[in-house]
Amino acid sequence: ETGVTQSPTHLIKTRGQQVTLRCSSQSGHNTVSWYQQALGQGPQFIFQYYREEENGRGNFPPRFSGLQFPNYSSELNVNALELDDSALYLCASSRDSAGEETQYFGPGTRLLVL
Amino acid sequence: RKEVEQDPGPFNVPEGATVAFNCTYSNSASQSFFWYRQDCRKEPKLLMSVYSSGNEDGRFTAQLNRASQYISLLIRDSKLSDSATYLCVGNNYGQNFVFGPGTRLSVLP
């Protein structure tokens, strides 16, 4: 069974640029959630995708957007990067969106915005 | 007030000690709860789910008190390898995971 994978592992961007982060869900999982984790804090929910549709969104501005593909992999796009967007971005997959299912996390992408 | 709050920590304990972490949640609609552990610069990994009846997995015991909206994690006979940040997580049915800020544990030789 393949676990959750993310790419790239690290990324450095400058303010105003755009970034795309990628996630492949664990086999058999159809739901992908994205989280932002700033240093010293717990992960904060960005949004969730279930069967290619957004299925819930946290308190993040519209410049954070996403996609889910038919194979359940997903992308997180962030436009007009700000310094505060520097964080670890985590993707988690689960078997369904019902909420009781455990979420399994990928290793994350570390984004640094200069 | 944050939806999930945890002991601020850090906890520094000697090997073999028993340590307890507390967590409270404000959303009474939360249905399921978990403890995750996160090693430095790594992703969170599931430690255990938390049930109202309480559950135990080896040296780890988790308890949920819905009336008090309180969750606990007890670690007995601490090992050096238990050093990590412990994240309390609540999940509203059909919605997202809500993480607490985490409590850092250092087990000292």
mmCIF file with all atom_site columns, C-alpha atoms in Angstrom:
data_model
loop_
_atom_site.group_PDB
_atom_site.id
_atom_site.type_symbol
_atom_site.label_atom_id
_atom_site.label_alt_id
_atom_site.label_comp_id
_atom_site.label_asym_id
_atom_site.label_entity_id
_atom_site.label_seq_id
_atom_site.pdbx_PDB_ins_code
_atom_site.Cartn_x
_atom_site.Cartn_y
_atom_site.Cartn_z
_atom_site.occupancy
_atom_site.B_iso_or_equiv
_atom_site.pdbx_formal_charge
_atom_site.auth_seq_id
_atom_site.auth_comp_id
_atom_site.auth_asym_id
_atom_site.auth_atom_id
_atom_site.pdbx_PDB_model_num
ATOM 1   C CA . GLU A 1 1   ? 0.000   0.000  0.000   1.00 0.00 ? 1   GLU A CA 1
ATOM 2   C CA . THR A 1 2   ? 1.484   3.355  -1.073  1.00 0.00 ? 2   THR A CA 1
ATOM 3   C CA . GLY A 1 3   ? 1.309   6.151  1.468   1.00 0.00 ? 3   GLY A CA 1
ATOM 4   C CA . VAL A 1 4   ? 0.592   9.821  0.908   1.00 0.00 ? 4   VAL A CA 1
ATOM 5   C CA . THR A 1 5   ? 3.280   11.578 -1.095  1.00 0.00 ? 5   THR A CA 1
ATOM 6   C CA . GLN A 1 6   ? 3.863   15.276 -1.658  1.00 0.00 ? 6   GLN A CA 1
ATOM 7   C CA . SER A 1 7   ? 6.045   17.322 -3.965  1.00 0.00 ? 7   SER A CA 1
ATOM 8   C CA . PRO A 1 8   ? 8.194   19.283 -3.843  1.00 0.00 ? 8   PRO A CA 1
ATOM 9   C CA . THR A 1 9   ? 9.690   18.768 -0.391  1.00 0.00 ? 9   THR A CA 1
ATOM 10  C CA . HIS A 1 10  ? 11.024  22.319 -0.169  1.00 0.00 ? 10  HIS A CA 1
ATOM 11  C CA . LEU A 1 11  ? 10.346  25.493 -2.081  1.00 0.00 ? 11  LEU A CA 1
ATOM 12  C CA . ILE A 1 12  ? 11.584  29.086 -1.942  1.00 0.00 ? 12  ILE A CA 1
ATOM 13  C CA . LYS A 1 13  ? 9.512   31.840 -3.546  1.00 0.00 ? 13  LYS A CA 1
ATOM 14  C CA . THR A 1 14  ? 9.343   35.616 -3.390  1.00 0.00 ? 14  THR A CA 1
ATOM 15  C CA . ARG A 1 15  ? 6.408   37.791 -2.459  1.00 0.00 ? 15  ARG A CA 1
ATOM 16  C CA . GLY A 1 16  ? 3.809   38.103 -5.177  1.00 0.00 ? 16  GLY A CA 1
ATOM 17  C CA . GLN A 1 17  ? 4.711   34.859 -6.911  1.00 0.00 ? 17  GLN A CA 1
ATOM 18  C CA . GLN A 1 18  ? 2.422   31.874 -7.341  1.00 0.00 ? 18  GLN A CA 1
ATOM 19  C CA . VAL A 1 19  ? 3.047   28.306 -6.188  1.00 0.00 ? 19  VAL A CA 1
ATOM 20  C CA . THR A 1 20  ? 1.547   24.881 -6.886  1.00 0.00 ? 20  THR A CA 1
ATOM 21  C CA . LEU A 1 21  ? 1.957   22.021 -4.420  1.00 0.00 ? 21  LEU A CA 1
ATOM 22  C CA . ARG A 1 22  ? 1.061   18.443 -5.272  1.00 0.00 ? 22  ARG A CA 1
ATOM 23  C CA . CYS A 1 23  ? -0.250  15.494 -3.330  1.00 0.00 ? 23  CYS A CA 1
ATOM 24  C CA . SER A 1 24  ? -0.916  11.855 -4.164  1.00 0.00 ? 24  SER A CA 1
ATOM 25  C CA . SER A 1 25  ? -3.384  10.195 -1.855  1.00 0.00 ? 25  SER A CA 1
ATOM 26  C CA . GLN A 1 26  ? -2.963  6.799  -0.280  1.00 0.00 ? 26  GLN A CA 1
ATOM 27  C CA . SER A 1 27  ? -4.363  3.992  -2.418  1.00 0.00 ? 27  SER A CA 1
ATOM 28  C CA . GLY A 1 28  ? -8.057  3.427  -1.715  1.00 0.00 ? 28  GLY A CA 1
ATOM 29  C CA . HIS A 1 29  ? -8.548  6.961  -0.389  1.00 0.00 ? 29  HIS A CA 1
ATOM 30  C CA . ASN A 1 30  ? -10.873 9.371  -2.210  1.00 0.00 ? 30  ASN A CA 1
ATOM 31  C CA . THR A 1 31  ? -10.661 12.398 0.082   1.00 0.00 ? 31  THR A CA 1
ATOM 32  C CA . VAL A 1 32  ? -7.782  14.844 0.356   1.00 0.00 ? 32  VAL A CA 1
ATOM 33  C CA . SER A 1 33  ? -7.441  17.630 2.913   1.00 0.00 ? 33  SER A CA 1
ATOM 34  C CA . TRP A 1 34  ? -4.838  20.390 2.953   1.00 0.00 ? 34  TRP A CA 1
ATOM 35  C CA . TYR A 1 35  ? -3.417  22.038 6.049   1.00 0.00 ? 35  TYR A CA 1
ATOM 36  C CA . GLN A 1 36  ? -1.023  24.885 6.754   1.00 0.00 ? 36  GLN A CA 1
ATOM 37  C CA . GLN A 1 37  ? 1.274   24.531 9.748   1.00 0.00 ? 37  GLN A CA 1
ATOM 38  C CA . ALA A 1 38  ? 3.213   27.562 10.903  1.00 0.00 ? 38  ALA A CA 1
ATOM 39  C CA . LEU A 1 39  ? 6.206   27.062 13.161  1.00 0.00 ? 39  LEU A CA 1
ATOM 40  C CA . GLY A 1 40  ? 5.207   26.131 16.689  1.00 0.00 ? 40  GLY A CA 1
ATOM 41  C CA . GLN A 1 41  ? 1.506   25.773 15.889  1.00 0.00 ? 41  GLN A CA 1
ATOM 42  C CA . GLY A 1 42  ? -0.881  22.975 15.070  1.00 0.00 ? 42  GLY A CA 1
ATOM 43  C CA . PRO A 1 43  ? -1.988  22.398 11.472  1.00 0.00 ? 43  PRO A CA 1
ATOM 44  C CA . GLN A 1 44  ? -4.773  24.726 10.254  1.00 0.00 ? 44  GLN A CA 1
ATOM 45  C CA . PHE A 1 45  ? -7.379  23.383 7.833   1.00 0.00 ? 45  PHE A CA 1
ATOM 46  C CA . ILE A 1 46  ? -7.333  25.011 4.390   1.00 0.00 ? 46  ILE A CA 1
ATOM 47  C CA . PHE A 1 47  ? -9.854  22.909 2.441   1.00 0.00 ? 47  PHE A CA 1
ATOM 48  C CA . GLN A 1 48  ? -10.925 19.388 1.600   1.00 0.00 ? 48  GLN A CA 1
ATOM 49  C CA . TYR A 1 49  ? -11.624 17.715 -1.741  1.00 0.00 ? 49  TYR A CA 1
ATOM 50  C CA . TYR A 1 50  ? -13.940 14.751 -2.171  1.00 0.00 ? 50  TYR A CA 1
ATOM 51  C CA . ARG A 1 51  ? -14.590 13.225 -5.577  1.00 0.00 ? 51  ARG A CA 1
ATOM 52  C CA . GLU A 1 52  ? -13.089 16.246 -7.329  1.00 0.00 ? 52  GLU A CA 1
ATOM 53  C CA . GLU A 1 53  ? -15.286 18.800 -5.532  1.00 0.00 ? 53  GLU A CA 1
ATOM 54  C CA . GLU A 1 54  ? -14.374 21.163 -2.717  1.00 0.00 ? 54  GLU A CA 1
ATOM 55  C CA . ASN A 1 55  ? -16.030 19.788 0.397   1.00 0.00 ? 55  ASN A CA 1
ATOM 56  C CA . GLY A 1 56  ? -15.349 22.314 3.115   1.00 0.00 ? 56  GLY A CA 1
ATOM 57  C CA . ARG A 1 57  ? -13.035 25.258 3.534   1.00 0.00 ? 57  ARG A CA 1
ATOM 58  C CA . GLY A 1 58  ? -11.248 26.845 6.460   1.00 0.00 ? 58  GLY A CA 1
ATOM 59  C CA . ASN A 1 59  ? -10.557 30.513 7.097   1.00 0.00 ? 59  ASN A CA 1
ATOM 60  C CA . PHE A 1 60  ? -8.218  31.088 4.170   1.00 0.00 ? 60  PHE A CA 1
ATOM 61  C CA . PRO A 1 61  ? -8.560  33.757 1.453   1.00 0.00 ? 61  PRO A CA 1
ATOM 62  C CA . PRO A 1 62  ? -9.570  32.916 -2.143  1.00 0.00 ? 62  PRO A CA 1
ATOM 63  C CA . ARG A 1 63  ? -5.968  33.148 -3.315  1.00 0.00 ? 63  ARG A CA 1
ATOM 64  C CA . PHE A 1 64  ? -5.674  29.650 -1.825  1.00 0.00 ? 64  PHE A CA 1
ATOM 65  C CA . SER A 1 65  ? -7.306  27.301 -4.322  1.00 0.00 ? 65  SER A CA 1
ATOM 66  C CA . GLY A 1 66  ? -7.183  23.647 -5.155  1.00 0.00 ? 66  GLY A CA 1
ATOM 67  C CA . LEU A 1 67  ? -8.037  20.828 -7.469  1.00 0.00 ? 67  LEU A CA 1
ATOM 68  C CA . GLN A 1 68  ? -8.622  17.131 -7.217  1.00 0.00 ? 68  GLN A CA 1
ATOM 69  C CA . PHE A 1 69  ? -8.112  14.839 -10.181 1.00 0.00 ? 69  PHE A CA 1
ATOM 70  C CA . PRO A 1 70  ? -9.965  11.645 -11.153 1.00 0.00 ? 70  PRO A CA 1
ATOM 71  C CA . ASN A 1 71  ? -7.179  9.554  -9.608  1.00 0.00 ? 71  ASN A CA 1
ATOM 72  C CA . TYR A 1 72  ? -7.811  11.487 -6.333  1.00 0.00 ? 72  TYR A CA 1
ATOM 73  C CA . SER A 1 73  ? -4.463  13.259 -6.388  1.00 0.00 ? 73  SER A CA 1
ATOM 74  C CA . SER A 1 74  ? -4.680  16.944 -5.581  1.00 0.00 ? 74  SER A CA 1
ATOM 75  C CA . GLU A 1 75  ? -3.044  20.319 -6.028  1.00 0.00 ? 75  GLU A CA 1
ATOM 76  C CA . LEU A 1 76  ? -2.910  23.358 -3.776  1.00 0.00 ? 76  LEU A CA 1
ATOM 77  C CA . ASN A 1 77  ? -2.360  26.672 -5.532  1.00 0.00 ? 77  ASN A CA 1
ATOM 78  C CA . VAL A 1 78  ? -1.451  29.876 -3.746  1.00 0.00 ? 78  VAL A CA 1
ATOM 79  C CA . ASN A 1 79  ? -1.439  33.147 -5.666  1.00 0.00 ? 79  ASN A CA 1
ATOM 80  C CA . ALA A 1 80  ? 0.122   36.485 -4.706  1.00 0.00 ? 80  ALA A CA 1
ATOM 81  C CA . LEU A 1 81  ? 2.344   34.925 -2.058  1.00 0.00 ? 81  LEU A CA 1
ATOM 82  C CA . GLU A 1 82  ? 2.826   36.816 1.200   1.00 0.00 ? 82  GLU A CA 1
ATOM 83  C CA . LEU A 1 83  ? 5.586   36.463 3.776   1.00 0.00 ? 83  LEU A CA 1
ATOM 84  C CA . ASP A 1 84  ? 3.095   34.907 6.228   1.00 0.00 ? 84  ASP A CA 1
ATOM 85  C CA . ASP A 1 85  ? 2.465   32.079 3.777   1.00 0.00 ? 85  ASP A CA 1
ATOM 86  C CA . SER A 1 86  ? 5.818   30.617 4.831   1.00 0.00 ? 86  SER A CA 1
ATOM 87  C CA . ALA A 1 87  ? 4.868   27.337 6.490   1.00 0.00 ? 87  ALA A CA 1
ATOM 88  C CA . LEU A 1 88  ? 4.742   23.573 6.207   1.00 0.00 ? 88  LEU A CA 1
ATOM 89  C CA . TYR A 1 89  ? 1.892   22.547 3.907   1.00 0.00 ? 89  TYR A CA 1
ATOM 90  C CA . LEU A 1 90  ? 0.469   19.152 4.725   1.00 0.00 ? 90  LEU A CA 1
ATOM 91  C CA . CYS A 1 91  ? -1.794  16.987 2.660   1.00 0.00 ? 91  CYS A CA 1
ATOM 92  C CA . ALA A 1 92  ? -3.846  14.239 4.291   1.00 0.00 ? 92  ALA A CA 1
ATOM 93  C CA . SER A 1 93  ? -5.956  11.550 2.692   1.00 0.00 ? 93  SER A CA 1
ATOM 94  C CA . SER A 1 94  ? -8.804  9.460  4.040   1.00 0.00 ? 94  SER A CA 1
ATOM 95  C CA . ARG A 1 95  ? -11.216 6.848  2.752   1.00 0.00 ? 95  ARG A CA 1
ATOM 96  C CA . ASP A 1 96  ? -14.210 9.152  2.741   1.00 0.00 ? 96  ASP A CA 1
ATOM 97  C CA . SER A 1 97  ? -15.321 12.587 3.795   1.00 0.00 ? 97  SER A CA 1
ATOM 98  C CA . ALA A 1 98  ? -17.569 11.417 6.616   1.00 0.00 ? 98  ALA A CA 1
ATOM 99  C CA . GLY A 1 99  ? -15.218 12.714 9.209   1.00 0.00 ? 99  GLY A CA 1
ATOM 100 C CA . GLU A 1 100 ? -14.769 9.670  11.363  1.00 0.00 ? 100 GLU A CA 1
ATOM 101 C CA . GLU A 1 101 ? -12.155 8.218  9.094   1.00 0.00 ? 101 GLU A CA 1
ATOM 102 C CA . THR A 1 102 ? -8.591  8.662  10.159  1.00 0.00 ? 102 THR A CA 1
ATOM 103 C CA . GLN A 1 103 ? -6.548  11.018 8.038   1.00 0.00 ? 103 GLN A CA 1
ATOM 104 C CA . TYR A 1 104 ? -3.050  9.998  6.965   1.00 0.00 ? 104 TYR A CA 1
ATOM 105 C CA . PHE A 1 105 ? -0.545  12.731 6.322   1.00 0.00 ? 105 PHE A CA 1
ATOM 106 C CA . GLY A 1 106 ? 2.121   13.145 3.701   1.00 0.00 ? 106 GLY A CA 1
ATOM 107 C CA . PRO A 1 107 ? 5.595   14.422 4.610   1.00 0.00 ? 107 PRO A CA 1
ATOM 108 C CA . GLY A 1 108 ? 4.674   17.985 3.709   1.00 0.00 ? 108 GLY A CA 1
ATOM 109 C CA . THR A 1 109 ? 6.117   20.766 1.574   1.00 0.00 ? 109 THR A CA 1
ATOM 110 C CA . ARG A 1 110 ? 8.133   23.461 3.314   1.00 0.00 ? 110 ARG A CA 1
ATOM 111 C CA . LEU A 1 111 ? 7.471   26.809 1.658   1.00 0.00 ? 111 LEU A CA 1
ATOM 112 C CA . LEU A 1 112 ? 9.610   29.831 2.362   1.00 0.00 ? 112 LEU A CA 1
ATOM 113 C CA . VAL A 1 113 ? 8.466   33.179 1.005   1.00 0.00 ? 113 VAL A CA 1
ATOM 114 C CA . LEU A 1 114 ? 11.130  35.895 0.885   1.00 0.00 ? 114 LEU A CA 1
ATOM 115 C CA . ARG B 2 1   ? -11.056 31.103 22.328  1.00 0.00 ? 1   ARG B CA 1
ATOM 116 C CA . LYS B 2 2   ? -9.488  28.358 20.214  1.00 0.00 ? 2   LYS B CA 1
ATOM 117 C CA . GLU B 2 3   ? -11.720 25.425 19.321  1.00 0.00 ? 3   GLU B CA 1
ATOM 118 C CA . VAL B 2 4   ? -9.191  22.895 20.668  1.00 0.00 ? 4   VAL B CA 1
ATOM 119 C CA . GLU B 2 5   ? -6.849  23.833 23.488  1.00 0.00 ? 5   GLU B CA 1
ATOM 120 C CA . GLN B 2 6   ? -4.021  21.848 25.026  1.00 0.00 ? 6   GLN B CA 1
ATOM 121 C CA . ASP B 2 7   ? -1.590  22.098 27.928  1.00 0.00 ? 7   ASP B CA 1
ATOM 122 C CA . PRO B 2 8   ? 1.019   24.617 26.789  1.00 0.00 ? 8   PRO B CA 1
ATOM 123 C CA . GLY B 2 9   ? 4.017   22.503 27.787  1.00 0.00 ? 9   GLY B CA 1
ATOM 124 C CA . PRO B 2 10  ? 6.780   21.729 27.264  1.00 0.00 ? 10  PRO B CA 1
ATOM 125 C CA . PHE B 2 11  ? 6.878   18.698 29.485  1.00 0.00 ? 11  PHE B CA 1
ATOM 126 C CA . ASN B 2 12  ? 10.345  17.492 30.492  1.00 0.00 ? 12  ASN B CA 1
ATOM 127 C CA . VAL B 2 13  ? 10.189  14.123 32.234  1.00 0.00 ? 13  VAL B CA 1
ATOM 128 C CA . PRO B 2 14  ? 12.724  11.409 33.121  1.00 0.00 ? 14  PRO B CA 1
ATOM 129 C CA . GLU B 2 15  ? 12.638  8.019  31.455  1.00 0.00 ? 15  GLU B CA 1
ATOM 130 C CA . GLY B 2 16  ? 10.132  5.742  33.115  1.00 0.00 ? 16  GLY B CA 1
ATOM 131 C CA . ALA B 2 17  ? 7.874   8.552  34.273  1.00 0.00 ? 17  ALA B CA 1
ATOM 132 C CA . THR B 2 18  ? 4.135   8.715  33.726  1.00 0.00 ? 18  THR B CA 1
ATOM 133 C CA . VAL B 2 19  ? 2.922   11.848 31.963  1.00 0.00 ? 19  VAL B CA 1
ATOM 134 C CA . ALA B 2 20  ? -0.604  13.066 31.231  1.00 0.00 ? 20  ALA B CA 1
ATOM 135 C CA . PHE B 2 21  ? -1.724  15.530 28.591  1.00 0.00 ? 21  PHE B CA 1
ATOM 136 C CA . ASN B 2 22  ? -5.017  17.375 28.715  1.00 0.00 ? 22  ASN B CA 1
ATOM 137 C CA . CYS B 2 23  ? -7.101  18.782 25.915  1.00 0.00 ? 23  CYS B CA 1
ATOM 138 C CA . THR B 2 24  ? -10.415 20.640 25.871  1.00 0.00 ? 24  THR B CA 1
ATOM 139 C CA . TYR B 2 25  ? -12.695 21.381 22.953  1.00 0.00 ? 25  TYR B CA 1
ATOM 140 C CA . SER B 2 26  ? -15.356 24.042 22.613  1.00 0.00 ? 26  SER B CA 1
ATOM 141 C CA . ASN B 2 27  ? -17.501 22.644 19.790  1.00 0.00 ? 27  ASN B CA 1
ATOM 142 C CA . SER B 2 28  ? -20.017 20.241 21.288  1.00 0.00 ? 28  SER B CA 1
ATOM 143 C CA . ALA B 2 29  ? -20.818 19.052 17.752  1.00 0.00 ? 29  ALA B CA 1
ATOM 144 C CA . SER B 2 30  ? -17.411 17.407 17.514  1.00 0.00 ? 30  SER B CA 1
ATOM 145 C CA . GLN B 2 31  ? -17.939 13.722 16.921  1.00 0.00 ? 31  GLN B CA 1
ATOM 146 C CA . SER B 2 32  ? -14.609 11.986 16.912  1.00 0.00 ? 32  SER B CA 1
ATOM 147 C CA . PHE B 2 33  ? -11.253 12.634 18.447  1.00 0.00 ? 33  PHE B CA 1
ATOM 148 C CA . PHE B 2 34  ? -7.696  11.536 17.907  1.00 0.00 ? 34  PHE B CA 1
ATOM 149 C CA . TRP B 2 35  ? -4.223  11.951 19.281  1.00 0.00 ? 35  TRP B CA 1
ATOM 150 C CA . TYR B 2 36  ? -1.461  12.445 16.725  1.00 0.00 ? 36  TYR B CA 1
ATOM 151 C CA . ARG B 2 37  ? 2.233   12.658 17.425  1.00 0.00 ? 37  ARG B CA 1
ATOM 152 C CA . GLN B 2 38  ? 4.556   14.833 15.415  1.00 0.00 ? 38  GLN B CA 1
ATOM 153 C CA . ASP B 2 39  ? 8.316   14.488 15.461  1.00 0.00 ? 39  ASP B CA 1
ATOM 154 C CA . CYS B 2 40  ? 10.452  17.530 14.724  1.00 0.00 ? 40  CYS B CA 1
ATOM 155 C CA . ARG B 2 41  ? 10.167  18.563 11.067  1.00 0.00 ? 41  ARG B CA 1
ATOM 156 C CA . LYS B 2 42  ? 8.001   15.541 10.237  1.00 0.00 ? 42  LYS B CA 1
ATOM 157 C CA . GLU B 2 43  ? 4.335   15.018 9.463   1.00 0.00 ? 43  GLU B CA 1
ATOM 158 C CA . PRO B 2 44  ? 1.737   14.182 12.149  1.00 0.00 ? 44  PRO B CA 1
ATOM 159 C CA . LYS B 2 45  ? 1.177   10.457 12.616  1.00 0.00 ? 45  LYS B CA 1
ATOM 160 C CA . LEU B 2 46  ? -1.853  8.867  14.204  1.00 0.00 ? 46  LEU B CA 1
ATOM 161 C CA . LEU B 2 47  ? -1.187  7.689  17.742  1.00 0.00 ? 47  LEU B CA 1
ATOM 162 C CA . MET B 2 48  ? -4.679  6.583  18.644  1.00 0.00 ? 48  MET B CA 1
ATOM 163 C CA . SER B 2 49  ? -8.357  7.316  18.296  1.00 0.00 ? 49  SER B CA 1
ATOM 164 C CA . VAL B 2 50  ? -10.238 8.369  21.424  1.00 0.00 ? 50  VAL B CA 1
ATOM 165 C CA . TYR B 2 51  ? -13.506 6.760  22.501  1.00 0.00 ? 51  TYR B CA 1
ATOM 166 C CA . SER B 2 52  ? -15.945 7.622  25.263  1.00 0.00 ? 52  SER B CA 1
ATOM 167 C CA . SER B 2 53  ? -15.306 4.253  26.854  1.00 0.00 ? 53  SER B CA 1
ATOM 168 C CA . GLY B 2 54  ? -11.597 4.990  26.960  1.00 0.00 ? 54  GLY B CA 1
ATOM 169 C CA . ASN B 2 55  ? -9.035  3.001  25.098  1.00 0.00 ? 55  ASN B CA 1
ATOM 170 C CA . GLU B 2 56  ? -5.593  1.666  25.737  1.00 0.00 ? 56  GLU B CA 1
ATOM 171 C CA . ASP B 2 57  ? -2.751  0.750  23.420  1.00 0.00 ? 57  ASP B CA 1
ATOM 172 C CA . GLY B 2 58  ? 0.236   -0.596 25.287  1.00 0.00 ? 58  GLY B CA 1
ATOM 173 C CA . ARG B 2 59  ? 1.655   2.218  27.407  1.00 0.00 ? 59  ARG B CA 1
ATOM 174 C CA . PHE B 2 60  ? -0.840  4.744  26.052  1.00 0.00 ? 60  PHE B CA 1
ATOM 175 C CA . THR B 2 61  ? -4.338  5.386  27.414  1.00 0.00 ? 61  THR B CA 1
ATOM 176 C CA . ALA B 2 62  ? -6.799  7.896  25.998  1.00 0.00 ? 62  ALA B CA 1
ATOM 177 C CA . GLN B 2 63  ? -10.008 9.099  27.617  1.00 0.00 ? 63  GLN B CA 1
ATOM 178 C CA . LEU B 2 64  ? -12.893 11.225 26.379  1.00 0.00 ? 64  LEU B CA 1
ATOM 179 C CA . ASN B 2 65  ? -15.384 12.994 28.637  1.00 0.00 ? 65  ASN B CA 1
ATOM 180 C CA . ARG B 2 66  ? -18.112 14.463 26.436  1.00 0.00 ? 66  ARG B CA 1
ATOM 181 C CA . ALA B 2 67  ? -19.940 16.120 29.330  1.00 0.00 ? 67  ALA B CA 1
ATOM 182 C CA . SER B 2 68  ? -16.816 18.114 30.238  1.00 0.00 ? 68  SER B CA 1
ATOM 183 C CA . GLN B 2 69  ? -15.597 18.331 26.628  1.00 0.00 ? 69  GLN B CA 1
ATOM 184 C CA . TYR B 2 70  ? -12.268 17.030 27.790  1.00 0.00 ? 70  TYR B CA 1
ATOM 185 C CA . ILE B 2 71  ? -9.767  14.569 26.321  1.00 0.00 ? 71  ILE B CA 1
ATOM 186 C CA . SER B 2 72  ? -6.694  13.120 27.938  1.00 0.00 ? 72  SER B CA 1
ATOM 187 C CA . LEU B 2 73  ? -3.671  11.058 26.985  1.00 0.00 ? 73  LEU B CA 1
ATOM 188 C CA . LEU B 2 74  ? -1.657  9.135  29.547  1.00 0.00 ? 74  LEU B CA 1
ATOM 189 C CA . ILE B 2 75  ? 1.781   7.752  28.751  1.00 0.00 ? 75  ILE B CA 1
ATOM 190 C CA . ARG B 2 76  ? 3.212   5.249  31.203  1.00 0.00 ? 76  ARG B CA 1
ATOM 191 C CA . ASP B 2 77  ? 6.868   4.211  31.500  1.00 0.00 ? 77  ASP B CA 1
ATOM 192 C CA . SER B 2 78  ? 8.061   6.986  29.180  1.00 0.00 ? 78  SER B CA 1
ATOM 193 C CA . LYS B 2 79  ? 10.770  6.122  26.662  1.00 0.00 ? 79  LYS B CA 1
ATOM 194 C CA . LEU B 2 80  ? 13.282  8.440  25.020  1.00 0.00 ? 80  LEU B CA 1
ATOM 195 C CA . SER B 2 81  ? 11.505  7.677  21.733  1.00 0.00 ? 81  SER B CA 1
ATOM 196 C CA . ASP B 2 82  ? 8.283   9.203  23.101  1.00 0.00 ? 82  ASP B CA 1
ATOM 197 C CA . SER B 2 83  ? 9.843   12.670 22.773  1.00 0.00 ? 83  SER B CA 1
ATOM 198 C CA . ALA B 2 84  ? 7.650   14.505 20.281  1.00 0.00 ? 84  ALA B CA 1
ATOM 199 C CA . THR B 2 85  ? 4.812   16.993 20.040  1.00 0.00 ? 85  THR B CA 1
ATOM 200 C CA . TYR B 2 86  ? 1.392   15.513 20.812  1.00 0.00 ? 86  TYR B CA 1
ATOM 201 C CA . LEU B 2 87  ? -1.544  16.972 18.904  1.00 0.00 ? 87  LEU B CA 1
ATOM 202 C CA . CYS B 2 88  ? -5.125  16.682 20.095  1.00 0.00 ? 88  CYS B CA 1
ATOM 203 C CA . VAL B 2 89  ? -7.605  16.590 17.197  1.00 0.00 ? 89  VAL B CA 1
ATOM 204 C CA . GLY B 2 90  ? -11.366 16.979 17.054  1.00 0.00 ? 90  GLY B CA 1
ATOM 205 C CA . ASN B 2 91  ? -13.484 16.204 14.025  1.00 0.00 ? 91  ASN B CA 1
ATOM 206 C CA . ASN B 2 92  ? -16.961 17.544 13.327  1.00 0.00 ? 92  ASN B CA 1
ATOM 207 C CA . TYR B 2 93  ? -18.887 14.878 11.486  1.00 0.00 ? 93  TYR B CA 1
ATOM 208 C CA . GLY B 2 94  ? -18.422 15.425 7.780   1.00 0.00 ? 94  GLY B CA 1
ATOM 209 C CA . GLN B 2 95  ? -16.093 18.343 8.326   1.00 0.00 ? 95  GLN B CA 1
ATOM 210 C CA . ASN B 2 96  ? -12.440 18.942 8.835   1.00 0.00 ? 96  ASN B CA 1
ATOM 211 C CA . PHE B 2 97  ? -9.990  18.012 11.518  1.00 0.00 ? 97  PHE B CA 1
ATOM 212 C CA . VAL B 2 98  ? -9.395  20.764 14.074  1.00 0.00 ? 98  VAL B CA 1
ATOM 213 C CA . PHE B 2 99  ? -5.978  20.537 15.689  1.00 0.00 ? 99  PHE B CA 1
ATOM 214 C CA . GLY B 2 100 ? -4.866  21.871 19.008  1.00 0.00 ? 100 GLY B CA 1
ATOM 215 C CA . PRO B 2 101 ? -1.560  23.745 19.167  1.00 0.00 ? 101 PRO B CA 1
ATOM 216 C CA . GLY B 2 102 ? 0.253   20.663 20.453  1.00 0.00 ? 102 GLY B CA 1
ATOM 217 C CA . THR B 2 103 ? 2.112   19.838 23.623  1.00 0.00 ? 103 THR B CA 1
ATOM 218 C CA . ARG B 2 104 ? 5.815   19.136 23.410  1.00 0.00 ? 104 ARG B CA 1
ATOM 219 C CA . LEU B 2 105 ? 7.245   16.249 25.409  1.00 0.00 ? 105 LEU B CA 1
ATOM 220 C CA . SER B 2 106 ? 10.926  15.686 26.094  1.00 0.00 ? 106 SER B CA 1
ATOM 221 C CA . VAL B 2 107 ? 11.853  12.435 27.828  1.00 0.00 ? 107 VAL B CA 1
ATOM 222 C CA . LEU B 2 108 ? 15.246  12.789 29.446  1.00 0.00 ? 108 LEU B CA 1
ATOM 223 C CA . PRO B 2 109 ? 17.762  9.991  30.129  1.00 0.00 ? 109 PRO B CA 1
#
